[in-house]
Amino acid sequence: EIAEQFPNCQFLIAGEGELRNELENKAAANIKFLGWVGPESFWSACDVALLTSENEGKPMALVEAELCGLPVIAEDV
């Protein structure tokens, strides 16, 4: 939903999981699924970290993003 609201932005999703195929089939054109990549190469390709999870308070991905100096947008969990 967020990607559809910002069609001029490119969204990157890294990692693997059981929902990946389902997400890829529904994804907007401006979302790229990268599979597993190392945190340094992933975060260096990003301008901001976005966490839309409604139940993760402080996952390791946000810690990595913050260590790379990225601004973080996340739910208030």
Short mmCIF file of C-alpha atoms in Angstrom, two decimals, residues 39 42-43 48-77:
data_model
loop_
_atom_site.label_atom_id
_atom_site.label_comp_id
_atom_site.label_asym_id
_atom_site.label_seq_id
_atom_site.Cartn_x
_atom_site.Cartn_y
_atom_site.Cartn_z
CA PRO A 39 23.42 -6.07 5.43
CA PHE A 42 21.62 -3.78 1.28
CA TRP A 43 21.70 -0.76 3.56
CA VAL A 48 15.79 5.34 4.51
CA ALA A 49 14.72 2.24 6.47
CA LEU A 50 11.01 1.50 6.64
CA LEU A 51 9.53 -1.01 9.10
CA THR A 52 5.80 -1.56 8.80
CA SER A 53 5.56 -4.44 11.26
CA GLU A 54 2.92 -3.92 13.90
CA ASN A 55 4.55 -6.25 16.45
CA GLU A 56 8.35 -5.94 16.15
CA GLY A 57 9.72 -3.39 18.57
CA LYS A 58 13.40 -3.23 17.66
CA PRO A 59 14.44 -5.90 15.13
CA MET A 60 18.07 -6.35 14.13
CA ALA A 61 17.34 -4.80 10.71
CA LEU A 62 16.66 -1.44 12.34
CA VAL A 63 19.82 -1.66 14.42
CA GLU A 64 21.80 -2.35 11.22
CA ALA A 65 20.13 0.57 9.42
CA GLU A 66 20.86 2.92 12.31
CA LEU A 67 24.51 1.79 12.39
CA CYS A 68 24.70 2.76 8.71
CA GLY A 69 23.36 6.21 9.58
CA LEU A 70 19.98 5.80 7.89
CA PRO A 71 16.84 7.50 9.12
CA VAL A 72 14.21 4.99 10.24
CA ILE A 73 10.44 5.13 9.82
CA ALA A 74 8.63 2.55 11.95
CA GLU A 75 5.35 1.79 13.68
CA ASP A 76 5.02 2.95 17.30
CA VAL A 77 5.22 -0.52 18.85
#
